[in-house]
XYZ file of C-alpha atoms in Angstrom:
621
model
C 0.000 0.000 0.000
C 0.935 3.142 -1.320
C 2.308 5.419 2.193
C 1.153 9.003 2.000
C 3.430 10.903 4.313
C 6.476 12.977 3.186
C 7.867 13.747 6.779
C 7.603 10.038 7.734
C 9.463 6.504 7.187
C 10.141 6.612 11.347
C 12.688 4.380 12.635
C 10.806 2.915 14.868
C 13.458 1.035 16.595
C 15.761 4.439 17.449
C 12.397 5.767 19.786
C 11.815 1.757 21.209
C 14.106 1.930 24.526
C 13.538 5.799 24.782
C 9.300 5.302 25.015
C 7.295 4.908 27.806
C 5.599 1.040 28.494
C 2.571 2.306 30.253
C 0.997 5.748 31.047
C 3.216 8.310 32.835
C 0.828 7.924 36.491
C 2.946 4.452 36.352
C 6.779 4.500 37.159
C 7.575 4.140 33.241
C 11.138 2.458 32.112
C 13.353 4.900 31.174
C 16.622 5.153 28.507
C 19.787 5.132 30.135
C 22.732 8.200 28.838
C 23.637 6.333 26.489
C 20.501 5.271 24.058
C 19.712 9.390 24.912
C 23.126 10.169 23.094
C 22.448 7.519 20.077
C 18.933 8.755 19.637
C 19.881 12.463 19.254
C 23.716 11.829 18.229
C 22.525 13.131 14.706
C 19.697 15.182 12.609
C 18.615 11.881 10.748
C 18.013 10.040 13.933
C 16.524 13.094 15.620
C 13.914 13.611 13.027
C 12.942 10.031 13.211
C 12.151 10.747 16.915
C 9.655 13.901 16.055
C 8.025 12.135 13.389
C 7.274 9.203 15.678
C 5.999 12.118 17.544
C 3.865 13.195 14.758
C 2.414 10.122 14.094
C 1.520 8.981 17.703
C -0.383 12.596 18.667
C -1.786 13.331 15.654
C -3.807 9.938 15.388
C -5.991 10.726 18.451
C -9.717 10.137 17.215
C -9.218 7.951 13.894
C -8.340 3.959 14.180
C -5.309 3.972 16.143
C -5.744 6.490 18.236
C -8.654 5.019 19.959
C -9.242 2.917 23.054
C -10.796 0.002 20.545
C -10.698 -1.753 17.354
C -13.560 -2.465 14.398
C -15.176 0.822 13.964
C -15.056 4.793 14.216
C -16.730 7.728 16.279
C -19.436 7.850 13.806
C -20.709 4.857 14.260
C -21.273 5.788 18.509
C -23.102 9.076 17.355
C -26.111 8.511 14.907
C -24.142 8.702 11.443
C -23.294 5.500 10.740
C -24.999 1.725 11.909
C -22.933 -0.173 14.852
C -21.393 -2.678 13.059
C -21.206 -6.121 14.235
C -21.872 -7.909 17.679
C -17.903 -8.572 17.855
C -17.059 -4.661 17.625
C -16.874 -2.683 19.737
C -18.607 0.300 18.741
C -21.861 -2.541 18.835
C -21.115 -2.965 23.049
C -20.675 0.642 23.521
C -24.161 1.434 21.402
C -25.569 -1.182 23.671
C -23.941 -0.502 26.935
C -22.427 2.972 26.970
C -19.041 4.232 27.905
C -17.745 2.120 30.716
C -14.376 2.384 32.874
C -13.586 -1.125 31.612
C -12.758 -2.221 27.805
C -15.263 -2.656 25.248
C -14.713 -5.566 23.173
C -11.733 -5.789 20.882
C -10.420 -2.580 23.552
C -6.733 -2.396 24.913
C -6.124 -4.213 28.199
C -6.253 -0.970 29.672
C -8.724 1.603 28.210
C -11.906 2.722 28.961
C -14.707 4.441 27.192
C -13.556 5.475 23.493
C -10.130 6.828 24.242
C -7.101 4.705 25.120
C -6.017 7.468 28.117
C -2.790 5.654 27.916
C -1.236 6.590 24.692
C -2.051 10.554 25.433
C 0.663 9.865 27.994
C 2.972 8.088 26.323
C 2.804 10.220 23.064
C 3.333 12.986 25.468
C 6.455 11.865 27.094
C 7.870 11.112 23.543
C 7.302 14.583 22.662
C 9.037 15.950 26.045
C 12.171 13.277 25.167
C 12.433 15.503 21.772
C 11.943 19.258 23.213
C 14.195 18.300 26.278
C 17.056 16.743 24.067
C 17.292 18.179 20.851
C 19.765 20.761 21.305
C 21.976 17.479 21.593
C 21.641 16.728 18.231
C 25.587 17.841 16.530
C 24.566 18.616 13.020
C 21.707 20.577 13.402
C 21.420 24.138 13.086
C 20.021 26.264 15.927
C 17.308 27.158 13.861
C 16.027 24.048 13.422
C 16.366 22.642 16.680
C 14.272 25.609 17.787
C 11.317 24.422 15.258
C 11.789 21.093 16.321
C 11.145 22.282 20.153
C 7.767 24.449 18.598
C 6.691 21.096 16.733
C 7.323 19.264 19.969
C 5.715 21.408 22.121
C 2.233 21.895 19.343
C 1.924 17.988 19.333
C 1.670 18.325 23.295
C -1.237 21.090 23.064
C -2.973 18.791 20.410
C -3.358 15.756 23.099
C -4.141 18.342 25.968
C -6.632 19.665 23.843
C -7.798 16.498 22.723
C -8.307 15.245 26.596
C -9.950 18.742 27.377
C -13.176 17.879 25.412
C -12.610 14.154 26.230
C -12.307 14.282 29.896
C -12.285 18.088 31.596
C -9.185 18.759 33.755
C -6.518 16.150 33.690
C -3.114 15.988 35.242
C -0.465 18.473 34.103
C 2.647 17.445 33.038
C 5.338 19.388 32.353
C 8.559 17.595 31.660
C 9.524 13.285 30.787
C 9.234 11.820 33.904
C 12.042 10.004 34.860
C 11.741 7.027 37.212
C 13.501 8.580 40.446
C 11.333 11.699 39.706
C 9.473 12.522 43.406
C 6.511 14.229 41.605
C 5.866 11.423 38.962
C 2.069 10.728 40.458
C 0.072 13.744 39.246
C -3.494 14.490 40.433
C -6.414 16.193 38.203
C -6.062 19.638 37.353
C -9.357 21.902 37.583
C -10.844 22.427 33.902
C -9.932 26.507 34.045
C -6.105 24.877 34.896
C -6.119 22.550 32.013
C -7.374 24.855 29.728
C -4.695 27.374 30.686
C -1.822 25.190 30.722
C -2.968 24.111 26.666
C -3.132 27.961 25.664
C 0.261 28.099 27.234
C 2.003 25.442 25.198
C -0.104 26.686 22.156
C 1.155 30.192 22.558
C 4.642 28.980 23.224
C 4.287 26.870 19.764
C 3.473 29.223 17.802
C 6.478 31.941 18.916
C 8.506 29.430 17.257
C 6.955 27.663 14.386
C 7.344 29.363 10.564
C 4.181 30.414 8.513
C 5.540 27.529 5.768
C 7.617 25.375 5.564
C 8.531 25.518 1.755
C 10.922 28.589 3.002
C 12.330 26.154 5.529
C 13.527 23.369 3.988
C 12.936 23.849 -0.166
C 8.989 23.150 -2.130
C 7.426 20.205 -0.555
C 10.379 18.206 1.377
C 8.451 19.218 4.691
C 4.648 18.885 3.550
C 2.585 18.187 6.720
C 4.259 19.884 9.848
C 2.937 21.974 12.209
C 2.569 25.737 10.775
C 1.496 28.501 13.084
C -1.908 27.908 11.278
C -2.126 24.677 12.402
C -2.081 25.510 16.686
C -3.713 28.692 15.581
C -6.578 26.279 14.749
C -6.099 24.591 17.664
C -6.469 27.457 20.042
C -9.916 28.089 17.745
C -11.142 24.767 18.661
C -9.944 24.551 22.516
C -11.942 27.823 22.628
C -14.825 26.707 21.002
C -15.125 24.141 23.755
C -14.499 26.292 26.660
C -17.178 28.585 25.538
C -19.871 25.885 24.956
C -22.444 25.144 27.310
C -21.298 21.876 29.105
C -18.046 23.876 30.720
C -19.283 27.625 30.306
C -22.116 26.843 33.596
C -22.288 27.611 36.916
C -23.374 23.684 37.684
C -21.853 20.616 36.476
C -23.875 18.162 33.954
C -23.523 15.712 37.143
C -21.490 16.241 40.379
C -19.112 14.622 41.732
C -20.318 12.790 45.322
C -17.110 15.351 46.518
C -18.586 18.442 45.222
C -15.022 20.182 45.941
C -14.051 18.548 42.635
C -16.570 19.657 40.062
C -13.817 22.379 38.907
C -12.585 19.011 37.005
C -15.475 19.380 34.694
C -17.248 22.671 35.029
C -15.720 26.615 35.593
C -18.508 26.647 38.096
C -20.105 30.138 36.181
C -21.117 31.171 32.993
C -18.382 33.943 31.249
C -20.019 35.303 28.091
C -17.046 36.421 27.572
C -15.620 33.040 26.483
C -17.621 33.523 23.434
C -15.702 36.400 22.666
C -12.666 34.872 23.277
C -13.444 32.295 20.553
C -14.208 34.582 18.298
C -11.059 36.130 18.424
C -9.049 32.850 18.097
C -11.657 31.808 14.977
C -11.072 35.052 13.455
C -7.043 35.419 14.180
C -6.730 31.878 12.133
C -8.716 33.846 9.444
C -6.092 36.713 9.524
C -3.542 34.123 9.199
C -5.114 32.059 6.450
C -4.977 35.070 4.135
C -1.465 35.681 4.429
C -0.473 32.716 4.019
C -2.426 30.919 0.830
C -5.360 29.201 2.831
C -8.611 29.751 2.090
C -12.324 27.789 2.221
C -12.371 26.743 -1.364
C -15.148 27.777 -3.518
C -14.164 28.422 -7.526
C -17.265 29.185 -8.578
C -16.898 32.552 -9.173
C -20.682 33.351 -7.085
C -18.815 34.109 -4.170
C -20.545 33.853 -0.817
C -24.828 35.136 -1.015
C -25.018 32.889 -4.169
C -24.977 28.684 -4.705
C -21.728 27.444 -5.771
C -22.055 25.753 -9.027
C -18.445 23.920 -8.543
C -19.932 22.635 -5.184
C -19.030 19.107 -5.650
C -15.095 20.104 -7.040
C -14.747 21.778 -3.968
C -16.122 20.495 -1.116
C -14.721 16.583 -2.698
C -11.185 18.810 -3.547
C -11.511 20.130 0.204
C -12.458 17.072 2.205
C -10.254 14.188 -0.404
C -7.267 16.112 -2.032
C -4.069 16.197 -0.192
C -2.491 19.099 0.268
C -5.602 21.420 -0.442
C -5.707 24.967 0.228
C -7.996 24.621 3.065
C -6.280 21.682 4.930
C -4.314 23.551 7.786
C -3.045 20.146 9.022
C -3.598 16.295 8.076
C -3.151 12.861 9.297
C -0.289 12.071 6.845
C 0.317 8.171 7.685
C -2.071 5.313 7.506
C 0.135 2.558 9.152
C -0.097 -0.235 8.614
C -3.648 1.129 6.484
C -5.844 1.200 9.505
C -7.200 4.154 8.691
C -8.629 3.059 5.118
C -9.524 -0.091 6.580
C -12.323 1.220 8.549
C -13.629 4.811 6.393
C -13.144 3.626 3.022
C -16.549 1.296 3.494
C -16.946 0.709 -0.165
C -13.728 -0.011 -1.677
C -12.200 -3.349 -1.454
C -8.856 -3.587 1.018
C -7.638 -6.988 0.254
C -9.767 -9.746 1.026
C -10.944 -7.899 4.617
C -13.183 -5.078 2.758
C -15.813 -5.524 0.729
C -19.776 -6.442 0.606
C -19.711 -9.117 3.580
C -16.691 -7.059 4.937
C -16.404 -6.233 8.648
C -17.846 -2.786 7.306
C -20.829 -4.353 5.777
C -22.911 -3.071 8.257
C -21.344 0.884 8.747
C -23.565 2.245 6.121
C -25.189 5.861 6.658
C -28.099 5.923 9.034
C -31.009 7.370 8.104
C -30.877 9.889 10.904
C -27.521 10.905 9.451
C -29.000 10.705 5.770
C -32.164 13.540 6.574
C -29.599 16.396 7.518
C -28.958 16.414 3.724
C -30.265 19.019 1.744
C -31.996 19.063 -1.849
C -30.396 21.338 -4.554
C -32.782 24.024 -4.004
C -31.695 23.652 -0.064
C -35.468 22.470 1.009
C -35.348 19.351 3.283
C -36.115 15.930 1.544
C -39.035 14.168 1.742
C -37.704 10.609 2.761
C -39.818 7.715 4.288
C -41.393 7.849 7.835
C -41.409 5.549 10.583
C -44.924 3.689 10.403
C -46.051 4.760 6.600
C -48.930 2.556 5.419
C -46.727 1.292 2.054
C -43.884 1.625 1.091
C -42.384 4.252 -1.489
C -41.972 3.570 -4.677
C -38.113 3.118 -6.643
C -38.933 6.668 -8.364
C -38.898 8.539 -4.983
C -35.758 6.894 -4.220
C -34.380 8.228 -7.201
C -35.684 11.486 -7.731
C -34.929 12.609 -4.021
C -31.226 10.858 -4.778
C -30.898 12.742 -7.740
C -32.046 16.021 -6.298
C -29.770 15.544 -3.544
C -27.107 18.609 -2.232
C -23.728 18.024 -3.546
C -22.044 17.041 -0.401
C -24.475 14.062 -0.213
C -23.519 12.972 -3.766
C -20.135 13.377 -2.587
C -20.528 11.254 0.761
C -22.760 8.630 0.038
C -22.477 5.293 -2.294
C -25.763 3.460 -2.420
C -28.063 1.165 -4.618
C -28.789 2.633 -8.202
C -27.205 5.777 -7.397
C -23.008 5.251 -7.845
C -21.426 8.169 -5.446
C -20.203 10.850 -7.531
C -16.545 11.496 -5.415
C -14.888 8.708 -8.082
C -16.740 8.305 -11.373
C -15.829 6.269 -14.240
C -14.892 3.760 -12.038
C -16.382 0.461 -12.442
C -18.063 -1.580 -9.511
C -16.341 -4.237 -10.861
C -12.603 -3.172 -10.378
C -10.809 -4.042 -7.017
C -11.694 -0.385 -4.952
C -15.180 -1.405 -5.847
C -16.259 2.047 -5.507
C -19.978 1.237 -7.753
C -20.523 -1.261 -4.373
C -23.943 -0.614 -3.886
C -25.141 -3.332 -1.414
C -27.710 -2.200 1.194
C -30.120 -3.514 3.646
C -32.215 -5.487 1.068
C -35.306 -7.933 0.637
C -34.865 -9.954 -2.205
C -38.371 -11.204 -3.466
C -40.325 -10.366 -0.752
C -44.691 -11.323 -0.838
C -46.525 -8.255 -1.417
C -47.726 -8.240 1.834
C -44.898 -9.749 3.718
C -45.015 -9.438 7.479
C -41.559 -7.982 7.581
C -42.851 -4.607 6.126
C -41.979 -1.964 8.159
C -39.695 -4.009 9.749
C -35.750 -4.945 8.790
C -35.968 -8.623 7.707
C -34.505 -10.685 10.136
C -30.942 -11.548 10.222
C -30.300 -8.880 6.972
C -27.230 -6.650 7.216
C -25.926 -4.216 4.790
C -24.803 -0.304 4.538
C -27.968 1.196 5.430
C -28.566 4.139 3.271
C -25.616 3.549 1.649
C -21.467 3.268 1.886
C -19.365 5.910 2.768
C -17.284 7.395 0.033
C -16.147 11.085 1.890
C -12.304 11.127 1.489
C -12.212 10.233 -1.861
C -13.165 12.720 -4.653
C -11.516 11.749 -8.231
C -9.211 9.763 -5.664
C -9.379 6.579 -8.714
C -7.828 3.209 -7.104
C -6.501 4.841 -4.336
C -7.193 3.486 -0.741
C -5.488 5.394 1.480
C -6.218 9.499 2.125
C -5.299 11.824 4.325
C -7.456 12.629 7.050
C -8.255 16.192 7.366
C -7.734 17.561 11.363
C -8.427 21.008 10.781
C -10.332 22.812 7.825
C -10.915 26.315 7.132
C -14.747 25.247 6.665
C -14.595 24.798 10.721
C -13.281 28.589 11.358
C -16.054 29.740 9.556
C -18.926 27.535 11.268
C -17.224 28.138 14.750
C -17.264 31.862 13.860
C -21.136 31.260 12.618
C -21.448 29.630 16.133
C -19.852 32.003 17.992
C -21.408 35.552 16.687
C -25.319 33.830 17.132
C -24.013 32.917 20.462
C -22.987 36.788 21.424
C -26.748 37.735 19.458
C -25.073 39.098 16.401
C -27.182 36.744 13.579
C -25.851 38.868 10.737
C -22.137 38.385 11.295
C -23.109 34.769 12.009
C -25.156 34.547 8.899
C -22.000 36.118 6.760
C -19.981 33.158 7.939
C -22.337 30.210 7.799
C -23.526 31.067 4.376
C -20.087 31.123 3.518
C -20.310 27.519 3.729
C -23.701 26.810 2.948
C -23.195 28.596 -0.698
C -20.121 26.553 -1.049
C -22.167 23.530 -0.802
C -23.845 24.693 -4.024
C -27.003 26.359 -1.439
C -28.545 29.642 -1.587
C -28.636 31.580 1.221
C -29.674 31.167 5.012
C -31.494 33.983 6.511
C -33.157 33.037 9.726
C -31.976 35.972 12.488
C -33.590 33.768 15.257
C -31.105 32.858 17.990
C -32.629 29.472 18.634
C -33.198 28.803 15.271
C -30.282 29.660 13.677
C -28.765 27.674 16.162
C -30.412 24.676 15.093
C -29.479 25.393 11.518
C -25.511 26.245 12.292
C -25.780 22.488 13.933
C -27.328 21.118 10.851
C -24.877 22.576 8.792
C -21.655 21.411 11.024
C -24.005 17.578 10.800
C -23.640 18.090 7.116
C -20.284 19.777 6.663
C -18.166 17.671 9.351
C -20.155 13.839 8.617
C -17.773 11.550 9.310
C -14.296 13.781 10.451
C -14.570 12.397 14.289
C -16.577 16.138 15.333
C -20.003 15.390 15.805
C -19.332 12.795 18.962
C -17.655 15.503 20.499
C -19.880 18.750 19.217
C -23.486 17.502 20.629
C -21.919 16.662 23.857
C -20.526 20.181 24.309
C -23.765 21.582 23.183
C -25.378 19.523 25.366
C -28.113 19.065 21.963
C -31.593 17.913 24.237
C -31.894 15.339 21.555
C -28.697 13.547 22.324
C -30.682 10.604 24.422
C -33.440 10.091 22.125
C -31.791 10.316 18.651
C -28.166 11.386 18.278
C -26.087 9.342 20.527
C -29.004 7.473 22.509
C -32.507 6.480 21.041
C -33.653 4.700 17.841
C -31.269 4.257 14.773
C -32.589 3.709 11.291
C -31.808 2.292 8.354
C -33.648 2.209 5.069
C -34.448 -1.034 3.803
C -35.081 -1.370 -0.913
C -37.600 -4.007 -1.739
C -35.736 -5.553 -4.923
C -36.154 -8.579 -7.601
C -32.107 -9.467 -7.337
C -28.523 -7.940 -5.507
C -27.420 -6.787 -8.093
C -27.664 -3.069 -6.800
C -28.863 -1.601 -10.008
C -31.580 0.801 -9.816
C -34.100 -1.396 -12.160
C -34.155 -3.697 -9.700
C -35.671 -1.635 -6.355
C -39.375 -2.097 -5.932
C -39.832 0.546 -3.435
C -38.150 1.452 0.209
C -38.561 2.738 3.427
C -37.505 3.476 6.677
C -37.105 1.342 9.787
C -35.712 1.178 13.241
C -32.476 -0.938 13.190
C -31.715 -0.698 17.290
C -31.949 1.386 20.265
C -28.633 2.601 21.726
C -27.916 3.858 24.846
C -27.124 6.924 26.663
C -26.887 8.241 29.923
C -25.345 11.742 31.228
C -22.462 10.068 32.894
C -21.810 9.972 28.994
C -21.245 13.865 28.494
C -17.235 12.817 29.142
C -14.982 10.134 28.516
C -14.288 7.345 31.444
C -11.166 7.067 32.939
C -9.654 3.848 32.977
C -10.388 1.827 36.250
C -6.999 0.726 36.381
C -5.666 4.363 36.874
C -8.382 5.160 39.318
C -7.666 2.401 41.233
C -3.952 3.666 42.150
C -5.657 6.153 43.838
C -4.361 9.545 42.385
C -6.969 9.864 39.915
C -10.896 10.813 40.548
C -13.215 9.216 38.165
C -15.573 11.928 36.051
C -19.090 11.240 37.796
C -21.619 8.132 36.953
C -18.754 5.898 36.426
């Protein structure tokens, strides 16, 4: 498999008796002088170090970065089906986040975060920043990038944990074995989030705009920029100001009320809204200067539809290297990444119609965010509808569809249009149409409204984001921070602080780049509901949405999002052979119920760590 990094073949074996076995709250082993000298004894070796770095932090969220196998965030928050009994993501749909490993988890994870490797990946990045200025042939300059890089990947885990789990322990060096402080308690939230604008703000002092001026065109594609923890700071912001942190009580307390400062500031600041707006707009500021922009080559500019809305949004979400991509993912090792997003492709004999993936299509309650061309809502089947509807709806509201759909979504009669003139038959399988089906069904069969039992299939249809004009490519990049985001966060933001116009001006930004006309609803609550629809729409499948309703604190996060019913469309057809002339009619049915409970809002710590003693558990646990 083709590898997609620049920055990265790491030597794996340099970091091995430098890196820490087990989180830092354990007495980890620890390198002796002399690997310390042979690890930073020259530039080559050095950078092999850092780019270790880079791939451990920057996986946090996607498949290897998670506390389980078989599965993604989407398929725990209401965009895509559970899977399979053996995955996980089926136990924690089931069961919830618990303090003990799903199925197919890590020994010693919890929830769906492995709290471990945020510790490890940490100390690795300490090793670099304290040690570099070992390294004999490398110039000052460099080493003092290579400290900023170190010290951006460590504010990408902290702010990774401070949506994930409130305040967590503070760490501010390796840890070395004989260290007396190497057992570090929970910081408050309003400490954590401090500490992560520190290192941010330290970052950026010493990071370049580009690194084409750095090291010559290309050679250093994919580091850290100062648009890339400028982003950051957007996004830690963006939390901080959102409504389970920025209140006066706690979503639950603790049974020791003196802790709640773990997950709530305990009052809320407007002013954090304003904060964020700064942050969202300073990454704007930046973006100009420096060649980034939200794509849209249309030529309609923002008040008018987009008509290159599919080039752009598939160039903006698929392409690597794109104009609005302020950082990537750049290494799917050893392809775990493809293996569980690209849903309709074919990854050697482990993808593919009966694949583990056969059953992460797009639910239905993922499918109705969509908008039609005209941006009207689409008229799809209801729950409990007397017949069902006939093939020519299915088409019609297909073909009608908002680009971004077309772009996302691979389903029966209707190929995806992110990689056309490919045929279903060639090995990335991207025509793969197979969906939850009844082959042949009576007329009036009692399965109707009902999934037939024992069927499995994509839902509404396979996932194809990631891959515009991408051909037989597997692998992609996977985007971490997009200007799109700056400019919902900013639409967020202003309706938050009761300024709908300035909000409108950046939402519709997006929304005409989607190929819609323009948003004007100046109602707070409802323009709220809209910017979430949009984020549903724009972010589908980029590891946001788990973490976005849980912040917002959405009142439908029980009942349909995370918790609550989960549905699937099921096609009435004559064969599988996934052609439109074969679909009879469709409609809409609940798969499962999942579960949810407030305990939920955050991330579990592992019982293992709580059981040394130094760590409180987040309430409901």
């Amino acid at each position: 498999m083709k590898k997609i990094i620049r920055i990265i073949l790491v030597a794996w074996a340099v970091f091995a008796s430098s890196s820490c076995q087990d989180v830092f709250l354990q007495k980890p082993d620890v390198s002796g002088t002399v690997d310390l000298e042979k690890v930073f004894s020259s530039s080559k070796n050095a950078e092999s170090v850092l780019f270790r770095c880079y791939r451990d932090a920057l996986v946090h969220g996607w498949p290897g970065g998670l506390g389980w196998s078989h599965g993604t965030l989407g398929s725990i928050c209401g965009e895509l089906s559970k899977g399979y009994s053996w995955h996980a993501t089926w136990t924690i749909c089931d069961a919830g986040l618990t303090s003990t490993p799903a199925k197919n988890a890590n020994s010693d994870t919890a929830g769906a975060d492995d709290f471990g490797q945020n510790w490890e990946c940490i100390r690795e990045c300490f090793i670099v920043r304290e040690n570099i200025d070992r390294v004999p042939d490398m110039s000052d300059e460099m080493k003092g990038y290579v400290k900023a890089e170190a010290t951006a990947l460590i504010a990408y885990r902290y702010m990774g944990m401070f949506y994930r789990y409130g305040g967590v322990p503070i760490v501010r060096k390796a840890f070395e074995s004989t260290d007396p402080d190497i057992y570090v308690e929970r910081a408050t939230l309003q400490q954590t989030l401090d500490y992560t604008l520190e290192l941010i703000d330290e970052a950026y002092k010493g990071l370049p705009d580009s690194w084409a001026n750095v090291g010559g065109a290309g050679i250093y594609t994919g580091r850290v920029t100062k648009g890339a923890v400028l982003a950051m700071k957007a996004r830690l912001l963006m939390f901080a100001a959102r409504p389970l942190f920025n209140s006066a009580e706690p979503y639950l307390s603790f049974d020791n009320a003196s802790y709640n400062d773990r997950i709530c500031f305990g009052q809320y600041d407007a002013g954090r809204w304003d904060d964020a707006i700064k942050a969202n707009e300073a990454v704007l500021t930046w973006a100009a200067a420096n060649g980034y922009e939200l794509i849209n080559t249309g030529g309609a500019g923002i008040g008018s539809p987009n008509p290159n809305a599919l080039q752009d949004y598939g160039t903006a979400t698929s392409t690597p290297n794109n104009r609005e991509v302020l950082l990537a993912y750049k290494l799917d090792e050893p392809g775990e990444i493809a293996l569980y997003y690209n849903t309709s492709g074919f990854y050697g004999d482990y993808i593919g119609d009966n694949s583990d993936n056969g059953t992460r299509g797009m639910l239905t309650n993922q499918l109705e965010k969509y908008y039609d061309k005209d941006g009207n809502d689409i008229d799809w089947p209801k729950i409990g509808e007397s017949a069902p509807r006939p093939a020519s709806n299915w088409i019609e509201n297909m073909e009608n569809a908002e680009a971004r759909l077309r772009a996302d979504l691979c389903t029966i009669g209707i190929e995806t249009l992110s990689n056309p003139g490919v045929s279903k038959w060639q090995p990335t399988g991207w025509g793969r149409r197979t969906v939850n089906m009844e082959i042949n069904p009576d007329e009036t069969s009692a399965a109707f409204p009902g999934l037939p039992s024992g069927d499995l299939g994509y839902a509404a249809g396979a996932t194809t984001k990631f891959y515009y004009n991408a051909g037989s490519r597997l692998w992609f990049e996977p985007p971490l921070f997009r200007m799109a985001e700056i400019y919902l966060n900013l639409a967020e933001a202003y309706n938050e602080t009761n300024k709908p116009a300035d909000a409108l001006k950046y939402l519709n930004a997006v929304h005409n780049r989607a190929g819609l006309p323009s948003i004007t609803e100046t109602d707070q609550n409802n323009l709220r509901e809209i910017i979430k629809r949009e984020k549903a729409i724009e972010f589908f499948n980029e590891n946001q949405r788990y973490f976005d309703v849980k912040h917002w604190k959405d009142p439908r996060i029980g009942t349909e999002i995370i918790g609550g019913p989960k549905r699937e469309l099921v096609f009435h057809v004559t064969s599988n052979s996934g052609e439109a002339s074969v679909i009879k009619g469709y409609w809409d049915t609940v798969r499962y119920e999942t579960y949810w409970h407030p305990r939920m809002y955050l991330e579990p710590f592992p019982l293992q760590e709580v059981n040394k003693g130094i760590i409180v558990q987040n309430p409901g646990y």
